[in-house]
Tab-separated table of C-alpha atoms and ligand atoms in Angstrom:
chain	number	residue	atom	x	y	z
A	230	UNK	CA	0.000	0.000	0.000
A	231	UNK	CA	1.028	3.360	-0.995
A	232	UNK	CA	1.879	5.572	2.323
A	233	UNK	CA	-0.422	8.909	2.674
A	234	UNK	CA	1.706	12.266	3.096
A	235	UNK	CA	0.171	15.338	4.469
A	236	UNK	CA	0.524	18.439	1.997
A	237	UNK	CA	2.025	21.538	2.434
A	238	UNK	CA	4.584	20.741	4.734
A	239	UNK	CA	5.450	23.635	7.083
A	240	UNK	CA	9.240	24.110	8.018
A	241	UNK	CA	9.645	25.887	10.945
A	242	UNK	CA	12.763	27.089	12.177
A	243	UNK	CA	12.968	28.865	16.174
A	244	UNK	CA	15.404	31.342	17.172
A	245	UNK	CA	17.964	29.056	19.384
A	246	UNK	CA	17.222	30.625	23.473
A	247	UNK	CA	20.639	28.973	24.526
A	248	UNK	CA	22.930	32.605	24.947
A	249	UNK	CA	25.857	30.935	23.713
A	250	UNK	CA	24.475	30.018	20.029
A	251	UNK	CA	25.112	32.709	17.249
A	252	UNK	CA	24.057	30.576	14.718
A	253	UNK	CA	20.999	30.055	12.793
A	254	UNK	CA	19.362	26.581	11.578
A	255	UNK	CA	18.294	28.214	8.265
A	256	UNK	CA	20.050	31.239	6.569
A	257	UNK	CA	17.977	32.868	3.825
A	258	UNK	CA	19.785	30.670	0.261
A	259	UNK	CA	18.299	27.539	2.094
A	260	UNK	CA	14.816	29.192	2.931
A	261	UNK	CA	14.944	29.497	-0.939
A	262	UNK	CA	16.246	25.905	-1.701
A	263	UNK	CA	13.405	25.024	1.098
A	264	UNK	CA	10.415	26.840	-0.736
A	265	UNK	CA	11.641	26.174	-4.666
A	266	UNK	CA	10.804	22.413	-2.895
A	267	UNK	CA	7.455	23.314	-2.208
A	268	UNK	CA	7.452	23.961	1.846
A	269	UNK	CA	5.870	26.627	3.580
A	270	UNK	CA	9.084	28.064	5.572
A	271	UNK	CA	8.400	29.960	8.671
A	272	UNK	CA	11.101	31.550	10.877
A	273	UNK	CA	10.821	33.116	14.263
A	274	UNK	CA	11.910	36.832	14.225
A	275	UNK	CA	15.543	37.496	14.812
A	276	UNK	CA	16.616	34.066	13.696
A	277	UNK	CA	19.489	35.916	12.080
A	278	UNK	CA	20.252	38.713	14.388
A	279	UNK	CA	24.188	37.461	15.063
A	280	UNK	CA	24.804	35.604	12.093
A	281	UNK	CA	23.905	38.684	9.854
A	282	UNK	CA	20.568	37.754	8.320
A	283	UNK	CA	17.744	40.495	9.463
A	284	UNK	CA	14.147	38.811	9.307
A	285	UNK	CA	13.896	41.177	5.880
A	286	UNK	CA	16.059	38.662	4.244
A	287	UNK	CA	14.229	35.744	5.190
A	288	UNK	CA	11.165	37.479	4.190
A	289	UNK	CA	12.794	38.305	0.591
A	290	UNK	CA	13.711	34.412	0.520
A	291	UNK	CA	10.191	33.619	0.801
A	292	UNK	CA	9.609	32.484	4.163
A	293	UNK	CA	7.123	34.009	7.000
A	294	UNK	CA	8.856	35.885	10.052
A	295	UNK	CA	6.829	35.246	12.879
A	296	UNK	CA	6.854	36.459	16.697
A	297	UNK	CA	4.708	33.739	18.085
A	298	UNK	CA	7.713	31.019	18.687
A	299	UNK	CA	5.286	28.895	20.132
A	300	UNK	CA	2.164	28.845	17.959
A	301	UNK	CA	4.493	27.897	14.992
A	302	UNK	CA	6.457	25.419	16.685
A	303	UNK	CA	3.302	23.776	17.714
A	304	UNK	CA	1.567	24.172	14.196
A	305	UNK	CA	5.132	22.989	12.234
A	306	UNK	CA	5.647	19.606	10.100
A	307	UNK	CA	9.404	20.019	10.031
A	308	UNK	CA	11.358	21.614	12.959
A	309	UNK	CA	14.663	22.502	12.438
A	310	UNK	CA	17.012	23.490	15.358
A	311	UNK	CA	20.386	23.579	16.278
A	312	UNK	CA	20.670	23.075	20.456
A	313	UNK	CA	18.690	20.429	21.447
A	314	UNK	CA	14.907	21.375	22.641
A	315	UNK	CA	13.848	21.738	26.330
A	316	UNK	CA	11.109	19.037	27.424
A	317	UNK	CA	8.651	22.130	27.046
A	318	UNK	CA	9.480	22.649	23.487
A	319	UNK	CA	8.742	19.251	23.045
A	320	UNK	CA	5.758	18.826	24.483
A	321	UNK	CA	4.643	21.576	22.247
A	322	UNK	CA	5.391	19.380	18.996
A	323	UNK	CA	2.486	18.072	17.379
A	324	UNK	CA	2.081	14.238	16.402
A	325	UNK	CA	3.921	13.277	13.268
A	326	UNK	CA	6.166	16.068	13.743
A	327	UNK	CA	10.134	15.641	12.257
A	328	UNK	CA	12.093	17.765	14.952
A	329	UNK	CA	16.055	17.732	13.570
A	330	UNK	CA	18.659	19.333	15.529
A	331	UNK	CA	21.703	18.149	17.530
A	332	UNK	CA	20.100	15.982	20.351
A	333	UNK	CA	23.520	14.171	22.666
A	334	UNK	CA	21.178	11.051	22.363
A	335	UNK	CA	23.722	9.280	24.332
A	336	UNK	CA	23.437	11.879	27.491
A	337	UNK	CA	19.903	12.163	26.838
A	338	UNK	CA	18.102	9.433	27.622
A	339	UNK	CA	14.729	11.064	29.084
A	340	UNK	CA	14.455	13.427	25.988
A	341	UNK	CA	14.732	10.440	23.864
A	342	UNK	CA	11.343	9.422	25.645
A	343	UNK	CA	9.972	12.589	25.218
A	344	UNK	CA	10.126	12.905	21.512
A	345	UNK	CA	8.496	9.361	21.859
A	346	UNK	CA	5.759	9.956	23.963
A	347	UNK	CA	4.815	12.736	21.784
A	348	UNK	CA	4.862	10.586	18.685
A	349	UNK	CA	7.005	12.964	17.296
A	350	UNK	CA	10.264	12.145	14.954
A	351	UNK	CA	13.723	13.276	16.459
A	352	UNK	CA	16.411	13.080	14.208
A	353	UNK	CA	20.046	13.225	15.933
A	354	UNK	CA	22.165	15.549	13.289
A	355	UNK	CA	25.239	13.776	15.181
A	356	UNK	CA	23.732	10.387	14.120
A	357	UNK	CA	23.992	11.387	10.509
A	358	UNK	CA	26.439	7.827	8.775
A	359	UNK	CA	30.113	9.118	7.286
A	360	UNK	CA	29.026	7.681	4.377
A	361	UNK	CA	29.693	9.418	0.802
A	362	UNK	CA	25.975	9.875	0.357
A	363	UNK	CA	25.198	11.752	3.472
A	364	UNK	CA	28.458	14.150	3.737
A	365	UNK	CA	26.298	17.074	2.297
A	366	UNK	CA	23.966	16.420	5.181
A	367	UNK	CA	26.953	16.026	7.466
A	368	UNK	CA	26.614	18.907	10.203
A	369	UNK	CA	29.315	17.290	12.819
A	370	UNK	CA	32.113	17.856	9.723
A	371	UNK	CA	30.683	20.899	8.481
A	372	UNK	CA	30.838	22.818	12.041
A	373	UNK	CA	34.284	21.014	13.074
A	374	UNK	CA	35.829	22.404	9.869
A	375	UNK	CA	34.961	26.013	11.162
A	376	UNK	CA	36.071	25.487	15.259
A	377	UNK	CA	39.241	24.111	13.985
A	378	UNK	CA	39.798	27.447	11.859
A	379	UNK	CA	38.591	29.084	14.930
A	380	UNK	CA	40.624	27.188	17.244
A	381	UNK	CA	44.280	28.989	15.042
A	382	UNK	CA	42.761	32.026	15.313
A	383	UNK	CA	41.841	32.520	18.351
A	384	UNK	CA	45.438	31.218	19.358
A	385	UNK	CA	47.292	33.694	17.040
A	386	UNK	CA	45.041	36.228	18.889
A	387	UNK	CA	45.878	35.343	22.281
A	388	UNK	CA	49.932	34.914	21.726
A	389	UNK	CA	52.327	37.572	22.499
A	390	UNK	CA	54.014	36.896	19.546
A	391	UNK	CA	53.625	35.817	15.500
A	392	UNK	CA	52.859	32.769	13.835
A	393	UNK	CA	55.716	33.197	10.774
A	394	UNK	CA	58.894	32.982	10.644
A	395	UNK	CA	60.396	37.152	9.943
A	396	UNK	CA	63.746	37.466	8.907
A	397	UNK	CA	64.162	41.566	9.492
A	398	UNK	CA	67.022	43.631	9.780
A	399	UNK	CA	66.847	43.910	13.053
A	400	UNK	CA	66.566	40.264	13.647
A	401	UNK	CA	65.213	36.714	12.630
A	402	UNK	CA	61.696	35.919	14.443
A	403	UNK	CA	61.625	31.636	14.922
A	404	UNK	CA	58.210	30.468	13.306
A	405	UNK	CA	55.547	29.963	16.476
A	406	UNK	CA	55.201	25.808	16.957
A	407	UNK	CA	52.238	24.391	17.367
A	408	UNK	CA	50.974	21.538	18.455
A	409	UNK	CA	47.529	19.372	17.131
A	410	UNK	CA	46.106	16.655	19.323
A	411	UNK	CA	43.515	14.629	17.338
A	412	UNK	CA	43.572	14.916	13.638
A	413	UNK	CA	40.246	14.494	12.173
A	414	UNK	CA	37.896	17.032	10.765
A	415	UNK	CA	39.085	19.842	12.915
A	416	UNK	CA	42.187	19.163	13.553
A	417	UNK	CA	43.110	19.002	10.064
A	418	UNK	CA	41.427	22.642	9.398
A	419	UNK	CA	43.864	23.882	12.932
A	420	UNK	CA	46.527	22.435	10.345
A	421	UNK	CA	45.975	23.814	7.727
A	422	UNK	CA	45.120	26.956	8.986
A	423	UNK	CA	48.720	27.285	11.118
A	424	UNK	CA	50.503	26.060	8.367
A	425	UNK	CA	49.017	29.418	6.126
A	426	UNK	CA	50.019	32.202	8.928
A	427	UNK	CA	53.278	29.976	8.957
A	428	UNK	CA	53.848	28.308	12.056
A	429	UNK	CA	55.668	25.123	12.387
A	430	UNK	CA	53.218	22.151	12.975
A	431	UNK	CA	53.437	18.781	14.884
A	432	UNK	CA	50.369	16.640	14.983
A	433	UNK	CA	49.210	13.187	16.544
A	434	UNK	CA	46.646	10.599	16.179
A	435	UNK	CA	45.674	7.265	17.195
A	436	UNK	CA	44.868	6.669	13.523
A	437	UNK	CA	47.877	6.221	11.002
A	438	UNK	CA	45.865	7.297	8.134
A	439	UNK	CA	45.397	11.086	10.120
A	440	UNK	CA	49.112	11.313	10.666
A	441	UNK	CA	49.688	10.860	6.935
A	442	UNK	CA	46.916	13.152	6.176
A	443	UNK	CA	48.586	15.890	8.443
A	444	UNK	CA	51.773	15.063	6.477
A	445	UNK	CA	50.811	15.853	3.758
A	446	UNK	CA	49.474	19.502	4.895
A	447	UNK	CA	53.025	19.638	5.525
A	448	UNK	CA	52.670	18.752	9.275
A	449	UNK	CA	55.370	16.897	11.483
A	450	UNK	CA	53.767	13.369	12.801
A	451	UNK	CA	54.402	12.308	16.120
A	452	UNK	CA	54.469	8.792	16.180
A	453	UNK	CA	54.289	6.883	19.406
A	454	UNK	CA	54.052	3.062	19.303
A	455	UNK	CA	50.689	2.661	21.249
A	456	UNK	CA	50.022	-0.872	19.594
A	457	UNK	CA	46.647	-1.941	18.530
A	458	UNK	CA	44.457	1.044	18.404
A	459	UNK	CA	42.181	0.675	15.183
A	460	UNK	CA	38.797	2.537	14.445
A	461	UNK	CA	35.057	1.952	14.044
A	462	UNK	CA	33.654	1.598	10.137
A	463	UNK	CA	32.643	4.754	10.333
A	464	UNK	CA	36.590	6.249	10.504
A	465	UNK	CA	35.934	7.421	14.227
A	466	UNK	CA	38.743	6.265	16.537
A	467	UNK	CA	37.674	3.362	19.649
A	468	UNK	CA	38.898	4.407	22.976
A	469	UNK	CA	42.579	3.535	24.390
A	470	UNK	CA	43.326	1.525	27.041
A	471	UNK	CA	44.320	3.133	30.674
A	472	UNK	CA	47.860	1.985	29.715
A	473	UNK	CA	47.960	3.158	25.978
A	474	UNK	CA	46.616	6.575	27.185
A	475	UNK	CA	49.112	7.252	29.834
A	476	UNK	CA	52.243	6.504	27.398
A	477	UNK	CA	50.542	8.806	24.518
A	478	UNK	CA	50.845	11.593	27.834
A	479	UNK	CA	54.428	10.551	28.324
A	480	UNK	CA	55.043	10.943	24.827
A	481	UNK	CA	53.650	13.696	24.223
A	482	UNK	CA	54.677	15.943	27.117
A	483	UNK	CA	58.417	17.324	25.428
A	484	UNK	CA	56.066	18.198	22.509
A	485	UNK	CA	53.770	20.164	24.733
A	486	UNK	CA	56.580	22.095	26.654
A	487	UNK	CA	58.445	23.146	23.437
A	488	UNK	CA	54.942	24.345	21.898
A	489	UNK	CA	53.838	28.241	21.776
A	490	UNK	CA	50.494	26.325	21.219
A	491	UNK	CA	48.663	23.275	21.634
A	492	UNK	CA	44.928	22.966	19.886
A	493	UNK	CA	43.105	19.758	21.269
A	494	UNK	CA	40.487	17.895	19.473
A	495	UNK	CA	40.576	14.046	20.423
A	496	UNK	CA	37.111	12.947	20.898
A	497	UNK	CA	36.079	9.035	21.015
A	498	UNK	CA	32.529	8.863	19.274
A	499	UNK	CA	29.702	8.535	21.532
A	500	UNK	CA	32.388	8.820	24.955
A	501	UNK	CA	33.548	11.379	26.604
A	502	UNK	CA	36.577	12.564	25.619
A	503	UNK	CA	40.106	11.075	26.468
A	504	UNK	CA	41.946	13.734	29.451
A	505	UNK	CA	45.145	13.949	27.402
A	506	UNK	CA	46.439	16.911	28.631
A	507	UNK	CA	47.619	16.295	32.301
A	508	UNK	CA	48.090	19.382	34.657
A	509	UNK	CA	51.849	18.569	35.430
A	510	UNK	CA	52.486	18.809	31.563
A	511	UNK	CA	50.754	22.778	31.145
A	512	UNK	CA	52.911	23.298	34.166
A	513	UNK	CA	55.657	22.782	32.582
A	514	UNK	CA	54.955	24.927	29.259
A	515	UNK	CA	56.439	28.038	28.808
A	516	UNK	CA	54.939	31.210	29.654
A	517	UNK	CA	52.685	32.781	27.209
A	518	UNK	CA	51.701	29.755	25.564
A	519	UNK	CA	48.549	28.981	24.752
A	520	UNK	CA	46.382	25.720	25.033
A	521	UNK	CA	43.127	25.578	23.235
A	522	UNK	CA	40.886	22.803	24.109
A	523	UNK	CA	37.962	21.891	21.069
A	524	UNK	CA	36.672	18.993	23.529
A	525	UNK	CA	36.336	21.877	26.270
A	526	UNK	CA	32.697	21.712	25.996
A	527	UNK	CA	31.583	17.682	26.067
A	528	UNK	CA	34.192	17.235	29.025
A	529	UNK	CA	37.996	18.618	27.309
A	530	UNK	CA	40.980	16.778	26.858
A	531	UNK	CA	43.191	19.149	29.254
A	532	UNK	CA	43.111	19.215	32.521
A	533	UNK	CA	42.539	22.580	33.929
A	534	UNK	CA	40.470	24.040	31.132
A	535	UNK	CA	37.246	25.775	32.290
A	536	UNK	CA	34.350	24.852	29.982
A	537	UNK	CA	33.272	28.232	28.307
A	538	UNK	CA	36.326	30.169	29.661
A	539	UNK	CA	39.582	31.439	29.023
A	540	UNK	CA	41.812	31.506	32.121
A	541	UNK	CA	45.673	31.652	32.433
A	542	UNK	CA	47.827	29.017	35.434
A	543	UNK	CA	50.401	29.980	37.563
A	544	UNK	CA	53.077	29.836	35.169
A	545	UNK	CA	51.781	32.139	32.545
A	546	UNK	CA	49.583	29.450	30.374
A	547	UNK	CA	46.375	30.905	28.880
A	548	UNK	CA	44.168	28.214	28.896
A	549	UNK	CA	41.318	28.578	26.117
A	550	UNK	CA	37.924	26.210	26.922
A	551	UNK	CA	35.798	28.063	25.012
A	552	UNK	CA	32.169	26.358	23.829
A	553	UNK	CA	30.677	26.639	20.447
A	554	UNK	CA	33.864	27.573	18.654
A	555	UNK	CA	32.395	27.560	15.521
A	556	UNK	CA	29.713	30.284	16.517
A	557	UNK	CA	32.508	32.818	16.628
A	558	UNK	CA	32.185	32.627	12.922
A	559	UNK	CA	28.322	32.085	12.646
A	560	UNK	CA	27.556	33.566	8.862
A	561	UNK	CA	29.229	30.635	7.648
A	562	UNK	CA	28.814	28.678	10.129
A	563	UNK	CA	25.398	29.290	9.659
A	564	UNK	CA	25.754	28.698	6.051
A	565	UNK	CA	27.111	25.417	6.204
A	566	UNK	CA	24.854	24.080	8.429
A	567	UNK	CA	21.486	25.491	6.870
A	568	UNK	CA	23.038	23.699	3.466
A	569	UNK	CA	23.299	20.759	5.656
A	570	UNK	CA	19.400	21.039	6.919
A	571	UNK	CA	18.279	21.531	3.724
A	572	UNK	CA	19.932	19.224	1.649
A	573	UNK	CA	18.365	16.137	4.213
A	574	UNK	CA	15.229	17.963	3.594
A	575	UNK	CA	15.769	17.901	-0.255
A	576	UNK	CA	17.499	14.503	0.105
A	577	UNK	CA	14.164	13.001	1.466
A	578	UNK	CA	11.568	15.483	0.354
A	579	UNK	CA	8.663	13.256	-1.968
A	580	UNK	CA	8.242	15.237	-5.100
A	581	UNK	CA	4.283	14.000	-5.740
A	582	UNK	CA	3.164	14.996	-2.041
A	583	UNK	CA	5.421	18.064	-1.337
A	584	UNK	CA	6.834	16.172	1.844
A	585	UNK	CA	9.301	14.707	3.808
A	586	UNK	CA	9.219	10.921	3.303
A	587	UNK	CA	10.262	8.777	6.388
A	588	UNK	CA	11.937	5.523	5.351
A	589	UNK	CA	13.028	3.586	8.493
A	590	UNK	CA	14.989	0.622	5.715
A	591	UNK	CA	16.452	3.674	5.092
A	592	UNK	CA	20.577	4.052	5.455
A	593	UNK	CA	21.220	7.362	6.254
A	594	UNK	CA	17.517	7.722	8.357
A	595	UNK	CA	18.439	3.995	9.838
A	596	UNK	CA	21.139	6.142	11.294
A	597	UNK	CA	19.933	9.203	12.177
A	598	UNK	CA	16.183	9.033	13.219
A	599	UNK	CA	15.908	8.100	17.034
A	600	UNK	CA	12.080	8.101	17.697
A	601	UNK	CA	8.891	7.635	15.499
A	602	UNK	CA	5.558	7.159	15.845
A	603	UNK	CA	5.945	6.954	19.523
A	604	UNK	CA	8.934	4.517	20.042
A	605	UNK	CA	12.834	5.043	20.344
A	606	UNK	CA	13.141	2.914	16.837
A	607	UNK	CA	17.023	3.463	17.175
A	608	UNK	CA	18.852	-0.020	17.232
A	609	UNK	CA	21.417	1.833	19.603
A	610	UNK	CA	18.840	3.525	22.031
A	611	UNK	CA	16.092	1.361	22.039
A	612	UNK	CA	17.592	-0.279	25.011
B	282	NAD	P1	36.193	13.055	16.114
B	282	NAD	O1	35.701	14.455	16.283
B	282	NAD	O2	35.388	11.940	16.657
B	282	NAD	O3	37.639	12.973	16.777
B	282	NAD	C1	38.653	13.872	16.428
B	282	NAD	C2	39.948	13.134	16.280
B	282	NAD	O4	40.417	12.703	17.558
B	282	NAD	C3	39.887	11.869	15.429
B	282	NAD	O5	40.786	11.983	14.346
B	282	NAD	C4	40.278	10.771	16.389
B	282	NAD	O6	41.030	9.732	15.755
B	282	NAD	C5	41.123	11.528	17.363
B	282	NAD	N1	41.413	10.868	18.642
B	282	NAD	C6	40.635	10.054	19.410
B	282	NAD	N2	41.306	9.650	20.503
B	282	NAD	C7	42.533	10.237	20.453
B	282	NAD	C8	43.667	10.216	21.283
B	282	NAD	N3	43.715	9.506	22.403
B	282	NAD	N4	44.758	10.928	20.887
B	282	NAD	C9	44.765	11.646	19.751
B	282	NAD	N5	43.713	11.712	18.926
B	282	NAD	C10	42.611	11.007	19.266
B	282	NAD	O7	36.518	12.736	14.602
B	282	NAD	P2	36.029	13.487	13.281
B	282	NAD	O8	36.796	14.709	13.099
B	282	NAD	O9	34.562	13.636	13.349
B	282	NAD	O10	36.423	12.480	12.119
B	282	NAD	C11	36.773	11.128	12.310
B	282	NAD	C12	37.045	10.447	10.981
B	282	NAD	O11	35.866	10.392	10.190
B	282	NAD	C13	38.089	11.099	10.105
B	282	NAD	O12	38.886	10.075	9.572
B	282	NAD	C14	37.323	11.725	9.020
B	282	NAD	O13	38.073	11.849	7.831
B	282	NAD	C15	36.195	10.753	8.872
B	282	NAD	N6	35.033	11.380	8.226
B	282	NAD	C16	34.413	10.732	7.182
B	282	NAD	C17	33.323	11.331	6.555
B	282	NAD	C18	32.630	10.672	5.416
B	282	NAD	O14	33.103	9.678	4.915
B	282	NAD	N7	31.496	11.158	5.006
B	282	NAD	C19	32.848	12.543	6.990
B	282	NAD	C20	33.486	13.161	8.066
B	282	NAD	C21	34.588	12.555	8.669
């Protein structure tokens, strides 16, 4: 039997209430790709206010800027959202609902049960596969990209000194070293980005195939004999042993004292991330070095770092925990990640009915929806 879609499918997208989030789910080019689909796009007024998009250019995109939040969010087909909902805004959902955002679904048990009991569909944007298909839906790579950028930047801004090397007449300046823990999406962008102001890069991994990749951006591997460490299919790392963790620290504490900078990214999918940092190593880095911690927010990987802060030790080490690194750039930020909403919308959108099609034999929604028609259909969450 043929399924029945509704028509008219109305997209809604809220202004995020968290104060830390700059960035918008939608930015005006996707409200376009959105209604050239055949959705009715609604945004809530000042959507854009700190990623540069005034509600007029929404409006000239052709969606409707509204100031009642709640009556759309309650009257919407499609929700899309960056910071995962409070329990109100999901009680405010109505049945049938697809609610996408970033959810934590593996912190967030209870919310997991909310979407269900309100037979509405949550999908998990960090559930999305790493398969070839869905990178153009992929918002964990598209917003790591950015915070690694970030991550060099904000560095550069906080040294005392320069990133390049200067040979002047009054002197040769040495390049500024830098070190990168964790080499995947991020860490390759902190790479690449301190390689182009110049610096002098060293980089580890657990996963050989990152330390060539940083090689080839023209990075220094560090290579410490940890022994078996391997990966998941999905190219995420698996977590070390107590033993293999505290001879990566070993190993990489000389690195970390001879670095103007050290930009941490190491997460283990679905974990919190590895402490790799130890506070006896940022004691004994030089003064006026900085440590920048990309994990800061889901836990950090150095000890020491305040999530959301920037503080400085004893010894003259400005410690950089910032959270949402990638909303210090949110126009493109924004950009990225709107393309990302809308190209799952487009990817699954039913041309005959005007609608989002849910297909649970599915791949990339096997993957990424968590509840539907009030059950947690997830294979990993069900339990
Ligand atoms: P991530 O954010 O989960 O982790 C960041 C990095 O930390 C990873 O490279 C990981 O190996 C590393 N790490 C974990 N434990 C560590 C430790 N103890 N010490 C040092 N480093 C440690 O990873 P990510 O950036 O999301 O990407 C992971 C992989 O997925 C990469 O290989 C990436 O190329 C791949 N990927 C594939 C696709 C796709 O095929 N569509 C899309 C995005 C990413």
């Amino acid at each position: 039997m043929r399924p029945v879609y509704r028509h008219g499918m109305k997209i809604f997208a809220p202004k995020e209430t968290d104060p830390i989030e700059t960035r918008a789910s939608l930015d005006p080019a996707a409200v376009k790709k959105l209604v050239g689909l055949g959705a009715e796009v609604v945004v809530e007024s000042g959507l854009g206010d700190r990623c540069d998009h005034p509600d007029s250019s929404y409006e000239e995109a052709g969606a409707t800027v509204t100031s009642d939040g709640n009556g759309a969010l309650s009257s919407a087909d499609i929700v899309t959202r960056i910071r995962k909902p409070s329990d109100e805004q999901v009680a405010k959902l109505k049945e049938g609902a697809i609610h996408i955002s970033f959810l934590d679904p593996f912190n967030e048990k209870d919310l997991l049960g909310k979407f269900a009991d309100q037979k509405s569909t949550a999908i998990s944007l960090e559930m999305v596969p790493r398969t070839t298909l869905a990178q153009k839906m992929d918002a964990i790579s598209s917003q790591a990209n950015l915070a690694g950028y970030v991550s060099v930047i904000v560095a550069a801004n906080r040294m005392n000194g320069i990133f390049p090397m200067m040979m002047t007449p009054a002197g040769t300046i040495s390049p500024a070293k830098v070190f990168v823990v964790g080499i995947g999406v991020a860490g390759l962008q902190a790479i690449a980005t301190a390689k182009r102001l110049g610096a002098r890069v060293t980089a580890f991994d657990v996963r050989e195939e990152a330390l060539e990749q940083a090689e080839s951006l023209g990075a220094k591997a560090l290579r410490i004999d940890l022994g078996e460490t391997g990966g998941t299919d999905q190219g995420y790392a698996k977590e070390l042993t107590p033993e293999q963790l505290e001879k990566q620290r070993q190993a990489q504490a000389k690195v970390c004292a001879q670095s103007d900078v050290v930009i941490t990214t190491a997460k283990v999918f679905g974990r919190k991330p590895p402490v790799l940092i130890k506070k006896d190593v940022v004691d004994n880095m030089q003064p006026g070095s900085v440590v920048v911690d990309l994990a800061a927010e889901t836990g950090g990987n150095v000890e020491g770092v305040t999530p959301g802060e920037e503080t400085e030790t004893e010894n003259g080490v400005k410690l950089v925990g910032l959270a949402n690194f990638e909303g210090q750039v949110s126009k493109h930020a924004s950009q990225v990640l709107a393309a990302n909403f809308a190209n799952m919308i487009e990817h699954f959108w039913d041309e005959e009915s005007k609608a989002f099609k849910i297909d649970l034999e599915d791949e990339i929604q096997q993957g990424c929806v968590i509840t539907h028609d009030g059950a947690i259909v997830h294979e990993r969450f069900k339990d």
